Amino acid sequence: MLLLSSSEPYGLTYIETAELDGETNLKVKQALTVTSDMGENTPALASFDGEVRCEAPNNRLDKFKGTLTYKENKYPLDNEKILLRGCTLRNTEWCYGLVIFAGQDSKLMQNSGLSAFKRTNIDRLMNILVLWIFGFLIVMCTVLAIGNSIWESQKGYYFQVYLPWDVDTPNASFSGFLMFWSYVIILNTVVPISLYVSIEVIRLGSSFYIDWDSKMYYPKKDTPALARTTTLTEELGQIQYIFSDKTGTLTQNIMIFNKCTINGKMYGNVHDLSGQRIDITAKTEKVDFSFNPMADPKFVFYDHSLLEAVKIGDPEVQEFFRLLSLCHTVMPEEKQKGILIYQAQSPDEGALVTAARNFGFVFLSRTPETITLVEMGKTVVYELLSILDFDNVRKRMSVIVRHPDGKLYLYCKGADTIVFERLSASSQQLRDITTTHLDEFAGDGLRTLALAYKELNKVYFTNWQERYQEASTSLENREELLSELYEEIEKDLTLLGATAVEDKLQDGVPQTIETLSKANIKIWVLTGDKQETAVNIGYACNMLNEDMKNIFIIDGNNSEEVRVELRKASAIMRKEDQTEISIKQLKKPTFIPEENVDGEYGLVISGDLLAYALEDMEIDFLKTACLCKTVICCRVTPLQKAQVIELVKKYKKAITLAIGDGANDVSMIKAAHIGVGISGEEGTQAVLSSDFSFAQFRYLQRLLLVHGRWSYFRMCRFLSYFFYKNFAFTFVHFWYGFFCGFSAQTVYDEWFITLYNLMYTSLPVLAMSLFDQDVNDRWSMAYPQLYEPGQFNRYFNKLVFVKCIIHGVYSSLVLFFIPYGALFEAVRDDGETVSDYQSFALIAQTCLLVAVTLQIALDTSFWTAINHFFIWGSLAVYFAITFTMYSNGMYLMFPTSFPFIGTARNALNQPHVWLTIFLSAVMCVLPIVIVRYLSAELRPTSIEKLQLKIRKIKTLPPKPVVRRLKRPSARRSAYAFAHQQGFGALITSGKNMRIRNINYKPSKTVV
């Protein structure tokens, strides 16, 4: 939308772009003067007939080119005059605009990915296996059909006196053709039609477990975990790459004034009566700011000594907070009477000004020429003479003010390395002490900022101001001239101290990342924030650390430089010769295998350079990135987030998970195999587009390591057993074909065939698939290495499927030939024969059911009352139904439906029949018992080692303790890099000022 006018002077509009790039800092847009003069004049706006010519719809959030033609004049349009869909007005009551692009043409929608139907790895594998099984069925039926043709031509043709051919069967070949289709019907049980229904029931149960998990419930917001899909649960146990947003996902997007050092003394720690430092808890007494009526009630601090120093008038401490309340670009606003709200360009500045406010130095208001403070209840007006603005090179900002007593002071804050270079010799000792404190702050992951000041000579400043005015109006080398003047005046500073601001992470984020890394899961951060902010969070989360061999920051100016830097980084990690780096484009492979390097590395790349990498050097980028432990992509657009994920999916063939909380994360959530939405501060767009959602990032480890691993484990056990029991069931028919003239006669009773999958074997396998667990949740969280088998598909793959077939074929041989041999010419105790078809069918199906029941009992790791009831109950139900259906009463009522009259009581009362059943069942499970025993003894897996440990210690692992990770580091974050360059000039010009009445009456005003 083209901004036409707003409630602010000069058509200025303040916006927040959290839904576009995740940043919550204040940004400024300004309308053209020719349109801003219309204000809120509705008739003038309605009659506006300007013509806009601009670029076609695209996904570039940071660029716009166009021209406005109005009243025969042309005006250039750029991104500073455009409001994008998804941004939020801040500190602006209203604005009017001209819609340029709407719907799918808007930049937000251009960055939104297309919704795609997601299927799991197991779904795709199942489709292949079903084709294999169908081909296998065709082969079996063909063999039996050919056997029928041969048998009919050699035996059946001469046997027609007893078994005459059908009228429609002219020859043996046609008989074989008919038998082919008969066997397709009989052997169709090998094709797992009911398998898909059972899988969906299991997935539904797994999704309910996620919904019901009280350990993933967030009471502060009354938000439970939610499985928004029921088709992807087992893939949670196979994740190899996690792509995470930063703002609102890893962080709470809250900056907190945590500690500070003033004149060599550290404040912020809490000590007991003996002087020993103690940890801050919920019971720790907070500092009481009730003396200050303008204090922010949300501000919390625990060190009482700092407030005492302010109250007794310690000059260094008061000067420290005076600097914080003067040196900034914050805009005050009073939305409600008596409630002062700060609109800060960056959260860092807001936190520092709020801290000064609570300690008695309240920033009240500002004009282009003055800054009004309330210092310990007294209103003091400072004359603002100049703002030396921040930029990425200076890494500092300064203000020059005149005190009420007429003295001139320069106040400076910035990166400690930059400020320390400009200190006077008298601050050397204080600098050494402050450096020690800064190292401790850095170890706690806090963002540090050094503060310094100097008194200016009036004559010198008058001369400097004249030269500054000349430089600021120079047409040539303006930036260089201003930089030289800044360097000249910002020297010989007196050090005051330093601040330590915490970019507050969500609870448990470092521990979660550490745990997931142990599970061999790679975590990439894709954020719209600036590079320094993203890197700071990387250190705070322990994704980056000083122990890494190297952290590569890609900062080339064009595509060739980016390619060279990527290949150079790759050569360093592989320890290859760096002098022979080629710039030729690599041939695109279909798959990039995993590579291991010696040591840990990190990679940082910005969105502009990532655009080059994703266009014509995606293989270079991906190969280099995958060698690194941590990858941080900053300043990326929503579409680039999705493109990075698609790149990993395409060439790594890895299962990916994306997690975010805002509208700018929707594209990557849709692109990943699994999308997780966090119900945070940026709305519900991410949650509505996700597959799973919860309130805190730390719940991700439980979702993957417990629910994901269990779901994958259970699904694989279910599939292995399902294929085994169906192959064992079906192949008995195949062997029987060789003994019945390939006549397509069933070996089992037709009622058993109907009830086998429907009743006898369905509930036991469902119980195992819903309740089984190799280890409980506590052990799963304590040993994240147990997650690895799912990443490599070890529990179910094509090889495991072949083993299931072999096991099923072996069992079918046992189940057919042992009963066949046992009943061959066998007689009862009374001399009657039991070698009839009906007795053989009964004994064969009983052997089968006992064998598959023992097999599922052997496969079950975690026994519950439900497992016992379903497994042994199904066996009991079989015998009850069998004796009922084979009774005289059923035959008398339905003589054609129940022909097996008396078979059960006549056959099952013979000892040798039970011995046959026992022998068949033992022979079926014996090879599995032997193989598993030898495997556990000779090559035990990680889970088998852990199970042995659990049996020995017979206790649960200790509950995880959330601890603050301390990282030894000399690296310190610099200034608030979300700060927008040029905002200081905007303040001193007065264009962003309008009169506001602050409802506070001080006891005394000093000007």
mmCIF file with all atom_site columns, C-alpha atoms in Angstrom, residues 47 154 164 182-183 204 244 306 460 531 676 716 738 758 778 819 822 835 840 875 928 950:
data_model
loop_
_atom_site.group_PDB
_atom_site.id
_atom_site.type_symbol
_atom_site.label_atom_id
_atom_site.label_alt_id
_atom_site.label_comp_id
_atom_site.label_asym_id
_atom_site.label_entity_id
_atom_site.label_seq_id
_atom_site.pdbx_PDB_ins_code
_atom_site.Cartn_x
_atom_site.Cartn_y
_atom_site.Cartn_z
_atom_site.occupancy
_atom_site.B_iso_or_equiv
_atom_site.pdbx_formal_charge
_atom_site.auth_seq_id
_atom_site.auth_comp_id
_atom_site.auth_asym_id
_atom_site.auth_atom_id
_atom_site.pdbx_PDB_model_num
ATOM 1  C CA . SER A 1 47  ? -10.753 12.582  -5.393  1.00 0.00 ? 47  SER A CA 1
ATOM 2  C CA . GLN A 1 154 ? -1.432  -85.483 -16.506 1.00 0.00 ? 154 GLN A CA 1
ATOM 3  C CA . PRO A 1 164 ? -15.504 -84.424 -13.980 1.00 0.00 ? 164 PRO A CA 1
ATOM 4  C CA . SER A 1 182 ? -9.392  -68.444 -8.003  1.00 0.00 ? 182 SER A CA 1
ATOM 5  C CA . TYR A 1 183 ? -6.008  -68.260 -6.302  1.00 0.00 ? 183 TYR A CA 1
ATOM 6  C CA . LEU A 1 204 ? -4.996  -41.385 15.779  1.00 0.00 ? 204 LEU A CA 1
ATOM 7  C CA . SER A 1 244 ? 13.932  -22.691 13.663  1.00 0.00 ? 244 SER A CA 1
ATOM 8  C CA . LEU A 1 306 ? 22.028  -0.238  43.333  1.00 0.00 ? 306 LEU A CA 1
ATOM 9  C CA . TYR A 1 460 ? 35.920  23.970  20.983  1.00 0.00 ? 460 TYR A CA 1
ATOM 10 C CA . GLN A 1 531 ? 23.352  -10.699 11.648  1.00 0.00 ? 531 GLN A CA 1
ATOM 11 C CA . VAL A 1 676 ? 5.421   -27.006 14.348  1.00 0.00 ? 676 VAL A CA 1
ATOM 12 C CA . CYS A 1 716 ? 7.632   -50.396 12.857  1.00 0.00 ? 716 CYS A CA 1
ATOM 13 C CA . PHE A 1 738 ? 0.645   -78.899 -4.183  1.00 0.00 ? 738 PHE A CA 1
ATOM 14 C CA . LEU A 1 758 ? -11.054 -59.223 11.872  1.00 0.00 ? 758 LEU A CA 1
ATOM 15 C CA . ARG A 1 778 ? 12.244  -40.560 31.495  1.00 0.00 ? 778 ARG A CA 1
ATOM 16 C CA . PRO A 1 819 ? 0.590   -80.971 11.193  1.00 0.00 ? 819 PRO A CA 1
ATOM 17 C CA . ALA A 1 822 ? 1.765   -85.602 12.464  1.00 0.00 ? 822 ALA A CA 1
ATOM 18 C CA . SER A 1 835 ? -6.255  -87.674 9.070   1.00 0.00 ? 835 SER A CA 1
ATOM 19 C CA . PHE A 1 840 ? -6.145  -81.109 9.388   1.00 0.00 ? 840 PHE A CA 1
ATOM 20 C CA . LEU A 1 875 ? -6.743  -66.899 21.954  1.00 0.00 ? 875 LEU A CA 1
ATOM 21 C CA . ILE A 1 928 ? 13.677  -65.588 16.354  1.00 0.00 ? 928 ILE A CA 1
ATOM 22 C CA . ILE A 1 950 ? 17.713  -50.515 33.631  1.00 0.00 ? 950 ILE A CA 1
#
